[in-house]
XYZ file of C-alpha atoms in Angstrom:
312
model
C -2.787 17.139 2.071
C -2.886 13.484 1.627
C -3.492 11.180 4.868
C -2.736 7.560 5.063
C -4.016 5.159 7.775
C -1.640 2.199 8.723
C -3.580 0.461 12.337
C -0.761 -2.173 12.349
C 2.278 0.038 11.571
C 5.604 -1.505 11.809
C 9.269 -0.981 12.395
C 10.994 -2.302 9.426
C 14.588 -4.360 9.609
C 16.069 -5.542 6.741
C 18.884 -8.230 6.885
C 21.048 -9.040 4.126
C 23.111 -11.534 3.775
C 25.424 -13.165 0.803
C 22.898 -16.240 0.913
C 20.676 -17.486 2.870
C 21.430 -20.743 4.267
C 18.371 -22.355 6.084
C 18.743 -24.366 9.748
C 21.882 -22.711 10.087
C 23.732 -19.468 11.399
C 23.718 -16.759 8.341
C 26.371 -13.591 8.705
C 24.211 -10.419 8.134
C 26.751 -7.990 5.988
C 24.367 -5.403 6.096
C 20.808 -3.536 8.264
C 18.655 -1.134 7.585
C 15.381 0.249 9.555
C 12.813 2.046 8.507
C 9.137 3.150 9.645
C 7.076 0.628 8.154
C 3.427 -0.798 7.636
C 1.652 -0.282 4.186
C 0.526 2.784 4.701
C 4.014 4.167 6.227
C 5.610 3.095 2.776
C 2.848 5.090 0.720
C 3.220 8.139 2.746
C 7.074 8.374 2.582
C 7.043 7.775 -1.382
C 4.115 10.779 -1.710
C 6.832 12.682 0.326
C 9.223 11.919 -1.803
C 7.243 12.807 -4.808
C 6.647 16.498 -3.285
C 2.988 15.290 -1.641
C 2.105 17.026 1.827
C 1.162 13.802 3.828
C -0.488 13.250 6.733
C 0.168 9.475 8.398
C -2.144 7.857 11.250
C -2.491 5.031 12.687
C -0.996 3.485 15.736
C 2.381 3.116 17.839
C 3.414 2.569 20.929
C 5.973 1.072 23.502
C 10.349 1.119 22.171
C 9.640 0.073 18.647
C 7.038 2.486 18.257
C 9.210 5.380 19.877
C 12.186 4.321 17.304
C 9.140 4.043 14.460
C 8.323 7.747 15.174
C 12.208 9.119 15.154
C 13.038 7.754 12.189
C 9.450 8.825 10.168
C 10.269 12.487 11.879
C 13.402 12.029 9.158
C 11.061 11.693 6.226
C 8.972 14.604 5.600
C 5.749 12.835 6.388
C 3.914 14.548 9.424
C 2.957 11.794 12.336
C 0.163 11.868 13.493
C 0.075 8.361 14.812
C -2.229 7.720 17.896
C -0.232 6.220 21.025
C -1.172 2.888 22.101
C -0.241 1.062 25.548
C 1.153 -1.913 23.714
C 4.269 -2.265 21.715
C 4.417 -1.592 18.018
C 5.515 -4.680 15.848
C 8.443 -5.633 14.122
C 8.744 -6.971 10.637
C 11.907 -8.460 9.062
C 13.219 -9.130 5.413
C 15.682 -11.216 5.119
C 17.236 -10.471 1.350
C 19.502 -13.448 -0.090
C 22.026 -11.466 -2.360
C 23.100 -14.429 -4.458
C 19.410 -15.222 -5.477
C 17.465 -11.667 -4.827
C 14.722 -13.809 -3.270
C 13.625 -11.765 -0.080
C 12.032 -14.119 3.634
C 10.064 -11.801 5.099
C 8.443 -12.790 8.910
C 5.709 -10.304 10.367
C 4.975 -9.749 14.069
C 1.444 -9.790 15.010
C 1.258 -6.099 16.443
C -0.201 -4.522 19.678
C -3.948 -5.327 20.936
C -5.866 -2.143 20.545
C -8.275 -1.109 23.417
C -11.506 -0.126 22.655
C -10.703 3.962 24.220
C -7.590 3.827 21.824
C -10.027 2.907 19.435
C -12.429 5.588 19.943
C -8.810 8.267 20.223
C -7.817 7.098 16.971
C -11.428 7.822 15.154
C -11.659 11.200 16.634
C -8.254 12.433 15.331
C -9.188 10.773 11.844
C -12.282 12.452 11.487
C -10.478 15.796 12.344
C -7.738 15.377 9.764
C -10.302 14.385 7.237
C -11.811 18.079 7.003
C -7.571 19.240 5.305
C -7.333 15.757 3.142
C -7.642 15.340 -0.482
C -7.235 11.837 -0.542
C -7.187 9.198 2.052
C -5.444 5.757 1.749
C -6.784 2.918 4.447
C -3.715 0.648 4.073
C -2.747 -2.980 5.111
C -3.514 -5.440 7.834
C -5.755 -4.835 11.348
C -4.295 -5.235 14.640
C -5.861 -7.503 17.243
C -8.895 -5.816 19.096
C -9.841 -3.619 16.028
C -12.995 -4.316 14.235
C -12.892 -6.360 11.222
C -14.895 -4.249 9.784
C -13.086 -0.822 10.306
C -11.800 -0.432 6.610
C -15.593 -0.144 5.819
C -16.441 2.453 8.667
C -13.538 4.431 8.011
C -14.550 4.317 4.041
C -18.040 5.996 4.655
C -16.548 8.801 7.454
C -14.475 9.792 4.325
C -16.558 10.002 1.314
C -19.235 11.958 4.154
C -16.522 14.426 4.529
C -16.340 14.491 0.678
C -12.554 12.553 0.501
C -11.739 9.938 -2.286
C -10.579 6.628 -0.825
C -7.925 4.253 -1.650
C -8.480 0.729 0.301
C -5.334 -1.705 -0.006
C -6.104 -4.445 2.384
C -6.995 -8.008 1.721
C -9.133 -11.093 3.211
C -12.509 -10.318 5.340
C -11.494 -6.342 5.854
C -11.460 -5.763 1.655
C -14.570 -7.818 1.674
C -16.157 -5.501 3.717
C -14.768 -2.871 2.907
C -15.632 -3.039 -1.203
C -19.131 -2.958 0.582
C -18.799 0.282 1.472
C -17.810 1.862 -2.042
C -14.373 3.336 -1.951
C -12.929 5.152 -4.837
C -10.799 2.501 -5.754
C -9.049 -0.327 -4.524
C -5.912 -1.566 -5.170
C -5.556 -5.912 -4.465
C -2.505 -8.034 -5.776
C -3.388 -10.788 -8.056
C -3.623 -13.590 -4.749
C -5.849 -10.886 -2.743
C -8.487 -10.590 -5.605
C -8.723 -14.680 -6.363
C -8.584 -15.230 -2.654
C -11.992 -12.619 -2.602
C -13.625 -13.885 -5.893
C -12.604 -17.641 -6.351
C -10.740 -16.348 -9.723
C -7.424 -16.935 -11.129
C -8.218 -14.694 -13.809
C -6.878 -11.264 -12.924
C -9.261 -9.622 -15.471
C -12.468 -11.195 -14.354
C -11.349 -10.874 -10.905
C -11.057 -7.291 -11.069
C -14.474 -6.940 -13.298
C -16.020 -9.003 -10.139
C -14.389 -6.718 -7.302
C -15.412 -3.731 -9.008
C -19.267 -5.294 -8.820
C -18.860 -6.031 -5.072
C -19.080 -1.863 -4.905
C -15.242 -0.323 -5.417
C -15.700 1.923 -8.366
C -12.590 1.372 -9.965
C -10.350 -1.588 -9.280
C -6.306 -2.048 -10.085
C -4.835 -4.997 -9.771
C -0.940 -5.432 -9.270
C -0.092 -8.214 -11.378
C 3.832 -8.407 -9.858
C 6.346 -8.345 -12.459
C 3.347 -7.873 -15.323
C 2.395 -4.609 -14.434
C -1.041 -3.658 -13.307
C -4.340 -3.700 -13.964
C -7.552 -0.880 -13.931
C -10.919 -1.927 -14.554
C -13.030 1.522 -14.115
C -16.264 2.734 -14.790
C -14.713 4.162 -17.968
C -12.664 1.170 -19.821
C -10.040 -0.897 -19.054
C -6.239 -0.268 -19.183
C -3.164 -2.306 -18.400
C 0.343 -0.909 -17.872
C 2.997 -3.541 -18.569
C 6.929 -2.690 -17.661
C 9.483 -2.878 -20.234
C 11.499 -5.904 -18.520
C 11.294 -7.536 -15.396
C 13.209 -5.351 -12.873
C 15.521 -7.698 -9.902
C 15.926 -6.658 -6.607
C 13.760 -6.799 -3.385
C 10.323 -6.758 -3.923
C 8.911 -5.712 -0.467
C 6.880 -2.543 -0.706
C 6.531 -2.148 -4.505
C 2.725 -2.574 -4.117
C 3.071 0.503 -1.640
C 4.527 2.450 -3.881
C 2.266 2.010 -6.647
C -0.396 3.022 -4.120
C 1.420 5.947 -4.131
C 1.666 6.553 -7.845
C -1.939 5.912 -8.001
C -2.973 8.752 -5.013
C -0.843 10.923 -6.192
C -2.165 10.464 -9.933
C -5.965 10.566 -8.390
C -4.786 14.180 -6.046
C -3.352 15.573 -9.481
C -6.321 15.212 -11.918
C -4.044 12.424 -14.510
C -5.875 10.396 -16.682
C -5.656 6.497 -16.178
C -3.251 5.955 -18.073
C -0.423 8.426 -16.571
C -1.749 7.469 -13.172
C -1.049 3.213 -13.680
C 2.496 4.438 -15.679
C 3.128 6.649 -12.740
C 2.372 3.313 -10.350
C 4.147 0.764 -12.589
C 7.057 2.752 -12.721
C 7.252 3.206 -9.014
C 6.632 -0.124 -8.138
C 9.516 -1.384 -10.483
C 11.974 1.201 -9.142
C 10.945 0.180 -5.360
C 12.665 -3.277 -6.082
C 15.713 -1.630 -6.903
C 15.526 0.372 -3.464
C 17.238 -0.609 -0.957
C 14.447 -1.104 1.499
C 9.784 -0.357 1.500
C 9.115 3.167 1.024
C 12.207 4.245 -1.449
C 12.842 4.023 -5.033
C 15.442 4.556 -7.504
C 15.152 7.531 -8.710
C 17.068 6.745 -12.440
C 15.227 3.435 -12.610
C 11.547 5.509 -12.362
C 12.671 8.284 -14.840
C 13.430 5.493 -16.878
C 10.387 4.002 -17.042
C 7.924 6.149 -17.148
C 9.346 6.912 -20.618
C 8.668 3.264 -21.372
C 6.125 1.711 -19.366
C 3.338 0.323 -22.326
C -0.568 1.294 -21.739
C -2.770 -0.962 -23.195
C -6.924 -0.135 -23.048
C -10.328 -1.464 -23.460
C -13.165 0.827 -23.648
C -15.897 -1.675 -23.975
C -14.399 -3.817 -20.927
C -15.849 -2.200 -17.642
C -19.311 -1.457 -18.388
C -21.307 1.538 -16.769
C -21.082 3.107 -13.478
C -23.282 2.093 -10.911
């Protein structure tokens, strides 16, 4: 089994429209909802893939209630912890003349510290069935900012590779705590390091205690500095459509590649090629299905040996 945490979990709406006209009234010609939140999206693609998955987290109040129906229609077990407050919202707003996607985020419910304390017991419990664990996108207010970093050492003591994908203070603190790897865009690891160079970056991430690091580099593939060498996977052409969730789904590529024994190189094709055919999805948490048999015929692998240096 495969468990992945999302504490801010959303309900995800997606608007489309011919184009999006600012400070005016835009015509939506077509919604869609889906259970959302990073974590949400990675679970439903390992579903998809054939992955037994586990998702926790939080929900509560109507949004979370609608969350939960629709993830029931997935294949992905909930095991989300209920909260008193109201789950949050997040819409994408896709312009279909320009494929450029608006996306607003709610804030999400305050946690209380004895929802808190619910939510670690039930983690720790489905810990003893996981393979793999992936700690997944932004806290809620009255969580800890330091809970990616807790919930990183209950897992490797009960033995279970992590995957952090998080960004700001909570990856800081959570590299600090040594997960398996972790998985930052390009803007997450300069924002942590001060660098704009993806490859240094990653090489400094890495030193800050993850022991392997991949980088989404958007349309230029993605990036894996481990304690082994150094690969990137580069797409055959730029793939248009709606970007929101590809990062999620190359999460996904990479837990599943980690749960299945790959070697690097299968495991960043797997993620490049899911990331590319999540912007051809209609909405997070799906891909095309022809676009990612496609590519993982074609996806390029590029490596450096020397790059990484030793484990510490």
């Amino acid at each position: 089994m495969i468990l992945t945490v999302t504490l801010n979990a959303a309900l995800d709406i997606t608007y489309r429209v011919p184009r999006l006209h600012p400070h005016t009234t835009n015509r939506v010609t077509e919604v869609s909802e889906r259970p959302g939140g990073k974590g949400l999206n990675v679970a439903r693609v390992l579903a998809a893939l054939g992955h037994r998955t586990v998702a926790t987290g939080f929900a509560g109040g109507g949004t979370g209630t609608a969350l939960r129906a629709l993830l029931a229609e997935t294949g992905v077990t909930d095991a989300l912890v209920p909260v008193g407050g109201t789950t949050r919202r997040t819409v994408a707003v896709v312009d279909a003349a320009g494929g450029d996607t608006t996306q607003l985020n709610e804030p999400g419910p305050t946690v209380s510290p004895a929802e808190w304390d619910t939510f670690l017991g039930a983690y720790r419990e489905l810990l003893g069935e996981a393979q793999a664990v992936a700690l997944c996108g932004s806290l809620p207010p009255g969580v800890p900012v330091d809970v990616y970093a807790r919930l990183t050492r209950a897992a490797r003591s009960a033995g279970v590779p992590v995957l952090l994908d998080t960004s700001g203070e909570p990856l800081r603190r959570g590299l600090a705590a040594r997960p398996d790897l972790a998985k930052p865009n390009a803007d997450e690891l300069a924002a942590l390091t001060g660098s704009t160079e993806p490859l240094r970056a990653a090489r400094d991430a890495r030193r800050r205690g993850a022991h392997a690091v991949a980088a989404s580099l958007g349309p230029a593939g993605m990036l894996a500095v481990t304690a082994d060498g150094t690969w990137q996977a580069t797409p055959p052409r730029r793939i248009a459509g709606n970007p929101t969730g590809a990062g999620d789904s190359a999460v996904a590529g990479l837990l599943s590649g980690l749960v299945e024994g790959l070697p690097w190189p299968d495991r960043l094709t797997r993620a490049v090629a899911l990331s590319a055919a999540t912007v051809r999805a209609p909405a997070a948490g799906e891909f095309d299905t022809a676009t990612y048999e496609e590519l993982l015929a074609r996806v390029v692998v590029t490596s450096d040996h020397s790059a990484a240096g030793p484990d510490r």
